[in-house]
Coordinates of N, CA and C in Angstrom, one line a residue:
X1 N -58.2 -7.1 -100.4 CA -57.7 -5.8 -99.9 C -58.8 -4.7 -100.0
X2 N -58.9 -4.0 -99.0 CA -59.8 -2.8 -99.0 C -59.0 -1.6 -99.5
X3 N -59.3 -1.2 -100.7 CA -58.6 -0.2 -101.4 C -58.6 1.2 -100.6
X4 N -59.6 1.6 -100.0 CA -59.7 2.9 -99.3 C -58.7 2.7 -98.0
X5 N -58.7 1.6 -97.4 CA -57.7 1.5 -96.2 C -56.4 1.5 -96.7
X6 N -56.0 0.9 -97.9 CA -54.7 1.0 -98.4 C -54.2 2.3 -98.8
X7 N -55.2 3.1 -99.3 CA -54.8 4.5 -99.6 C -54.5 5.3 -98.3
X8 N -55.4 5.0 -97.3 CA -55.2 5.8 -96.0 C -53.8 5.3 -95.4
X9 N -53.5 4.0 -95.5 CA -52.2 3.6 -95.0 C -51.1 4.2 -95.7
X10 N -51.1 4.2 -97.0 CA -50.0 4.8 -97.8 C -49.9 6.4 -97.5
X11 N -51.1 7.0 -97.5 CA -51.2 8.4 -97.3 C -50.6 8.8 -95.9
X12 N -50.9 8.0 -94.9 CA -50.3 8.2 -93.5 C -48.8 8.0 -93.5
X13 N -48.3 7.1 -94.3 CA -46.8 6.9 -94.3 C -46.2 8.1 -95.0
X14 N -46.8 8.6 -96.1 CA -46.3 9.8 -96.8 C -46.3 11.0 -96.0
X15 N -47.5 11.3 -95.3 CA -47.6 12.4 -94.4 C -46.7 12.4 -93.2
X16 N -46.2 11.2 -92.8 CA -45.3 11.1 -91.7 C -43.9 11.2 -92.0
X17 N -43.5 11.3 -93.3 CA -42.1 11.4 -93.6 C -41.7 12.8 -93.2
X18 N -40.4 12.9 -92.7 CA -39.8 14.1 -92.3 C -40.0 15.3 -93.4
X19 N -40.4 16.4 -93.0 CA -40.7 17.5 -93.8 C -41.8 17.4 -94.8
X20 N -42.6 16.4 -94.6 CA -43.7 16.2 -95.6 C -45.1 16.4 -95.0
X21 N -45.1 17.0 -93.8 CA -46.4 17.2 -93.0 C -47.4 17.9 -93.9
X22 N -47.0 18.8 -94.8 CA -47.9 19.6 -95.6 C -48.8 18.7 -96.4
X23 N -48.4 17.5 -96.8 CA -49.2 16.6 -97.6 C -50.5 16.3 -96.8
X24 N -50.5 16.2 -95.5 CA -51.6 15.9 -94.7 C -52.8 16.9 -94.9
X25 N -52.5 18.1 -95.1 CA -53.6 19.1 -95.3 C -54.3 18.8 -96.7
X26 N -53.6 18.4 -97.6 CA -54.2 18.1 -99.0 C -54.8 16.8 -99.0
X27 N -54.1 15.8 -98.3 CA -54.6 14.4 -98.3 C -56.0 14.4 -97.6
X28 N -56.2 15.1 -96.6 CA -57.5 15.2 -95.9 C -58.6 15.8 -96.6
X29 N -58.3 16.5 -97.7 CA -59.3 17.3 -98.4 C -59.6 16.8 -99.8
X30 N -59.0 15.7 -100.2 CA -59.3 15.2 -101.6 C -60.1 13.9 -101.4
X31 N -60.9 13.6 -102.4 CA -61.7 12.4 -102.5 C -61.0 11.4 -103.3
X32 N -61.3 10.2 -103.2 CA -60.6 9.1 -103.9 C -61.7 8.2 -104.7
X33 N -61.3 7.7 -105.8 CA -62.1 6.8 -106.5 C -61.3 5.8 -107.2
X34 N -61.9 4.6 -107.6 CA -61.1 3.6 -108.1 C -61.8 3.3 -109.6
X35 N -60.9 3.3 -110.6 CA -61.5 3.2 -111.9 C -60.3 2.7 -112.8
X36 N -60.7 2.1 -113.9 CA -59.6 1.7 -114.9 C -59.6 2.8 -116.0
X37 N -60.1 4.0 -115.8 CA -60.1 5.1 -116.7 C -58.7 5.8 -116.7
X38 N -57.9 5.5 -115.8 CA -56.5 6.1 -115.7 C -55.5 5.0 -115.7
X39 N -54.3 5.2 -116.3 CA -53.3 4.2 -116.4 C -52.8 3.7 -115.0
X40 N -52.6 4.6 -114.1 CA -52.2 4.3 -112.8 C -52.9 5.2 -111.8
X41 N -52.8 6.4 -112.0 CA -53.5 7.5 -111.1 C -53.6 8.7 -111.7
X42 N -54.6 9.6 -111.4 CA -54.8 10.9 -111.9 C -55.6 11.7 -111.0
X43 N -55.5 13.0 -111.1 CA -56.3 13.9 -110.3 C -57.2 14.7 -111.1
X44 N -58.4 15.0 -110.6 CA -59.5 15.6 -111.4 C -60.1 16.7 -110.4
X45 N -60.7 17.7 -111.1 CA -61.4 18.7 -110.3 C -62.9 18.7 -111.0
X46 N -63.8 18.3 -110.1 CA -65.2 18.1 -110.6 C -66.2 18.5 -109.4
X47 N -67.2 19.3 -109.8 CA -68.2 19.6 -108.8 C -67.6 20.3 -107.6
X48 N -66.6 21.2 -107.8 CA -65.9 21.9 -106.7 C -65.2 21.0 -105.7
X49 N -64.7 19.8 -106.2 CA -64.0 18.9 -105.4 C -62.8 18.3 -106.2
X50 N -61.7 18.2 -105.5 CA -60.6 17.4 -106.1 C -60.7 16.0 -105.8
X51 N -60.4 15.1 -106.8 CA -60.6 13.7 -106.6 C -59.3 13.0 -107.3
X52 N -58.7 12.1 -106.6 CA -57.7 11.3 -107.1 C -58.3 9.9 -107.5
X53 N -58.1 9.5 -108.8 CA -58.5 8.2 -109.3 C -57.3 7.3 -109.2
X54 N -57.5 6.0 -108.9 CA -56.5 4.9 -108.9 C -57.0 3.8 -109.7
X55 N -56.1 3.3 -110.6 CA -56.5 2.0 -111.2 C -55.9 0.9 -110.4
X56 N -56.3 -0.4 -110.8 CA -55.8 -1.5 -110.0 C -54.3 -1.7 -110.1
X57 N -53.7 -1.1 -111.1 CA -52.3 -1.2 -111.3 C -51.5 -0.5 -110.2
X58 N -52.2 0.6 -109.7 CA -51.5 1.4 -108.6 C -51.1 0.4 -107.4
X59 N -52.1 -0.6 -107.1 CA -52.0 -1.4 -105.9 C -51.0 -2.6 -106.1
X60 N -50.4 -2.6 -107.4 CA -49.3 -3.6 -107.6 C -48.0 -3.1 -107.3
X61 N -47.8 -1.8 -107.0 CA -46.6 -1.3 -106.7 C -46.2 -1.4 -105.2
X62 N -44.8 -1.4 -105.0 CA -44.4 -1.4 -103.5 C -44.8 -0.1 -102.8
X63 N -44.6 0.0 -101.5 CA -45.1 1.0 -100.7 C -44.4 2.4 -101.1
X64 N -43.1 2.3 -101.4 CA -42.4 3.5 -101.7 C -42.9 4.1 -103.1
X65 N -43.2 3.3 -104.0 CA -43.7 3.7 -105.3 C -45.1 4.3 -105.1
X66 N -45.9 3.6 -104.3 CA -47.2 4.1 -104.0 C -47.2 5.4 -103.3
X67 N -46.3 5.6 -102.3 CA -46.1 7.0 -101.8 C -45.8 8.0 -102.8
X68 N -44.9 7.7 -103.7 CA -44.4 8.6 -104.7 C -45.5 9.0 -105.7
X69 N -46.3 7.9 -106.1 CA -47.5 8.2 -107.0 C -48.5 9.1 -106.3
X70 N -48.9 8.7 -105.0 CA -49.8 9.5 -104.3 C -49.3 11.0 -104.1
X71 N -48.0 11.0 -103.7 CA -47.4 12.4 -103.6 C -47.5 13.2 -104.8
X72 N -47.2 12.6 -106.0 CA -47.2 13.2 -107.3 C -48.6 13.8 -107.5
X73 N -49.7 13.1 -107.3 CA -51.0 13.6 -107.5 C -51.3 14.7 -106.5
X74 N -50.9 14.6 -105.3 CA -51.1 15.6 -104.2 C -50.4 16.9 -104.6
X75 N -49.3 16.8 -105.2 CA -48.5 18.0 -105.6 C -49.3 18.7 -106.8
X76 N -49.8 17.9 -107.7 CA -50.8 18.5 -108.7 C -51.9 19.3 -108.0
X77 N -52.4 18.8 -106.9 CA -53.5 19.4 -106.2 C -52.9 20.7 -105.5
X78 N -51.7 20.6 -104.9 CA -51.1 21.7 -104.2 C -51.0 22.9 -105.1
X79 N -50.6 22.7 -106.3 CA -50.4 23.8 -107.3 C -51.7 24.0 -108.2
X80 N -52.8 23.3 -107.7 CA -54.1 23.5 -108.4 C -54.1 23.2 -109.9
X81 N -53.2 22.4 -110.3 CA -53.1 22.1 -111.8 C -54.5 21.7 -112.5
X82 N -55.2 20.8 -111.8 CA -56.6 20.4 -112.5 C -57.5 21.6 -112.7
X83 N -57.4 22.6 -111.8 CA -58.2 23.7 -111.8 C -57.7 24.8 -112.7
X84 N -56.4 25.1 -112.6 CA -55.8 26.2 -113.3 C -55.7 25.8 -114.8
X85 N -55.4 24.6 -115.1 CA -55.3 24.2 -116.5 C -56.4 23.3 -117.0
X86 N -57.6 23.6 -116.5 CA -58.8 22.8 -116.8 C -59.0 22.8 -118.4
X87 N -58.7 24.0 -119.1 CA -59.0 24.1 -120.4 C -57.9 23.6 -121.2
X88 N -56.8 23.0 -120.6 CA -55.6 22.5 -121.4 C -55.3 21.1 -121.0
X89 N -56.3 20.3 -120.5 CA -56.0 19.0 -120.0 C -55.4 18.0 -121.1
X90 N -55.7 18.3 -122.4 CA -55.2 17.5 -123.5 C -53.8 17.9 -124.0
X91 N -53.2 18.9 -123.3 CA -51.9 19.5 -123.8 C -50.8 18.5 -123.2
X92 N -50.3 17.7 -124.1 CA -49.2 16.8 -123.7 C -48.0 17.5 -123.2
X93 N -47.6 18.6 -123.9 CA -46.4 19.3 -123.5 C -46.5 19.9 -122.1
X94 N -47.7 20.5 -121.9 CA -47.9 21.0 -120.5 C -47.9 19.9 -119.5
X95 N -48.5 18.8 -119.7 CA -48.5 17.7 -118.9 C -47.1 17.2 -118.6
X96 N -46.3 17.0 -119.6 CA -44.9 16.7 -119.4 C -44.1 17.7 -118.6
X97 N -44.3 19.0 -118.8 CA -43.7 20.0 -118.0 C -44.1 19.9 -116.6
X98 N -45.3 19.8 -116.3 CA -45.8 19.7 -114.9 C -45.3 18.4 -114.2
X99 N -45.3 17.3 -114.9 CA -44.8 16.0 -114.3 C -43.2 16.1 -114.1
X100 N -42.6 16.7 -115.0 CA -41.2 16.8 -114.8 C -40.8 17.6 -113.6
X101 N -41.5 18.8 -113.4 CA -41.4 19.6 -112.2 C -41.7 18.8 -111.0
X102 N -42.9 18.2 -111.0 CA -43.3 17.4 -109.7 C -42.3 16.3 -109.4
X103 N -41.9 15.6 -110.4 CA -41.0 14.4 -110.2 C -39.7 14.8 -109.7
X104 N -39.2 16.1 -110.0 CA -37.8 16.5 -109.4 C -38.1 16.7 -107.9
X105 N -39.2 17.3 -107.5 CA -39.6 17.4 -106.1 C -39.6 16.0 -105.5
X106 N -40.2 15.1 -106.0 CA -40.4 13.7 -105.4 C -39.0 13.0 -105.4
X107 N -38.1 13.3 -106.3 CA -36.7 12.7 -106.2 C -36.0 13.2 -105.0
X108 N -36.3 14.4 -104.4 CA -35.7 14.9 -103.3 C -36.3 14.3 -102.1
X109 N -37.7 14.1 -102.0 CA -38.4 13.6 -101.0 C -38.3 12.1 -100.8
X110 N -38.5 11.4 -102.0 CA -38.4 9.9 -102.0 C -37.4 9.5 -103.0
X111 N -36.2 9.6 -102.8 CA -35.2 9.2 -103.9 C -35.3 7.9 -104.4
X112 N -35.5 7.7 -105.8 CA -35.5 6.4 -106.5 C -36.9 5.7 -106.3
X113 N -37.9 6.3 -105.7 CA -39.2 5.7 -105.5 C -40.1 5.8 -106.6
X114 N -40.0 6.7 -107.6 CA -40.8 6.8 -108.7 C -40.8 5.5 -109.6
X115 N -41.9 5.0 -110.1 CA -41.9 3.9 -110.9 C -41.1 4.1 -112.2
X116 N -40.5 3.0 -112.7 CA -39.9 3.1 -114.0 C -40.8 3.6 -115.1
X117 N -40.3 4.5 -115.9 CA -41.1 5.0 -116.9 C -41.7 6.4 -116.6
X118 N -41.5 6.8 -115.3 CA -42.0 8.2 -114.9 C -41.3 9.3 -115.7
X119 N -42.0 10.4 -115.9 CA -41.3 11.4 -116.6 C -40.1 11.9 -115.8
X120 N -38.8 11.9 -116.4 CA -37.7 12.2 -115.7 C -36.9 13.3 -116.5
X121 N -36.6 14.4 -115.9 CA -35.9 15.4 -116.7 C -34.5 14.9 -117.3
X122 N -33.9 14.0 -116.6 CA -32.6 13.4 -117.1 C -32.9 12.7 -118.5
X123 N -34.0 12.2 -118.7 CA -34.3 11.5 -120.0 C -34.3 12.6 -121.2
X124 N -34.8 13.8 -120.8 CA -34.9 14.8 -121.8 C -33.4 15.4 -122.0
X125 N -32.7 15.5 -120.9 CA -31.3 16.0 -121.1 C -30.5 15.1 -121.9
X126 N -30.6 13.8 -121.7 CA -29.8 12.8 -122.4 C -30.2 12.8 -123.9
X127 N -31.5 13.0 -124.2 CA -32.0 12.9 -125.6 C -31.7 14.3 -126.2
X128 N -31.1 15.2 -125.5 CA -30.8 16.6 -126.0 C -32.0 17.4 -126.4
X129 N -33.2 17.1 -125.9 CA -34.3 17.7 -126.2 C -34.4 19.1 -125.5
X130 N -33.7 19.2 -124.4 CA -33.7 20.5 -123.7 C -32.7 21.4 -124.2
X131 N -31.9 21.0 -125.1 CA -31.0 21.9 -125.8 C -31.5 22.3 -127.2
X132 N -32.6 21.7 -127.6 CA -33.1 22.1 -128.9 C -33.9 23.4 -128.7
X133 N -33.5 24.5 -129.5 CA -34.2 25.8 -129.2 C -35.6 25.8 -129.3
X134 N -36.2 25.1 -130.3 CA -37.7 25.2 -130.5 C -38.3 24.4 -129.3
X135 N -37.8 23.4 -128.9 CA -38.3 22.7 -127.7 C -38.2 23.6 -126.5
X136 N -37.1 24.2 -126.3 CA -36.9 25.1 -125.1 C -37.9 26.3 -125.1
X137 N -38.1 26.7 -126.3 CA -39.1 27.9 -126.5 C -40.5 27.4 -126.1
X138 N -40.9 26.2 -126.6 CA -42.2 25.7 -126.2 C -42.4 25.4 -124.7
X139 N -41.3 24.9 -124.1 CA -41.3 24.7 -122.7 C -41.4 26.0 -121.9
X140 N -40.6 27.0 -122.3 CA -40.6 28.3 -121.7 C -42.0 28.9 -121.8
X141 N -42.6 28.9 -123.0 CA -43.9 29.5 -123.2 C -45.0 28.8 -122.3
X142 N -44.9 27.4 -122.3 CA -45.8 26.7 -121.5 C -45.8 27.1 -120.1
X143 N -44.5 27.2 -119.5 CA -44.3 27.5 -118.1 C -44.8 29.0 -117.9
X144 N -44.4 29.9 -118.8 CA -44.8 31.3 -118.7 C -46.3 31.5 -118.7
X145 N -46.9 30.8 -119.6 CA -48.4 30.9 -119.7 C -49.0 30.3 -118.4
X146 N -48.5 29.2 -117.9 CA -48.9 28.6 -116.7 C -48.8 29.6 -115.5
X147 N -47.7 30.2 -115.4 CA -47.5 31.1 -114.3 C -48.4 32.3 -114.4
X148 N -48.6 32.8 -115.7 CA -49.5 34.0 -115.8 C -50.9 33.6 -115.4
X149 N -51.3 32.4 -115.9 CA -52.6 31.8 -115.6 C -52.9 31.7 -114.1
X150 N -51.9 31.2 -113.4 CA -51.9 31.0 -111.9 C -52.2 32.3 -111.3
X151 N -51.4 33.3 -111.6 CA -51.6 34.6 -110.9 C -52.8 35.4 -111.3
X152 N -53.3 35.1 -112.4 CA -54.6 35.8 -112.9 C -55.8 35.1 -112.4
X153 N -55.7 33.9 -111.9 CA -56.9 33.1 -111.4 C -57.0 33.1 -109.8
X154 N -55.9 33.7 -109.2 CA -55.9 33.5 -107.7 C -57.0 34.4 -107.1

């Protein structure tokens, strides 16, 4: 299988979904690479270029899951997460918050398509983590800091 052609095929399917045409703008401006340095996929900003990396595991999923994973990385790009949070890439709480936000969007676009084990807000609600005041405060401050950072770097 030609991995680049597979990415183009999946990207075309994603961009042709109803109300998802905006993905095409970002899909056409990102580079792709194939590496085992990421568990499934990840987006990076290097040398003034956004690049999505895919591991071989990505290609084992069905088309709907591949579209959800690609869409997830493109939404990171839309919100400039790799650029805005470049100094906080190792911040696990921030990563969880971003993934939770993005995956809620994807559940609307592609219901049930995210692979098992994806960050899901319902898991946090069931575990009562979102009702823990210290945890809520950490999430609130992460989101607040992210919003402030976004508007000061525009």
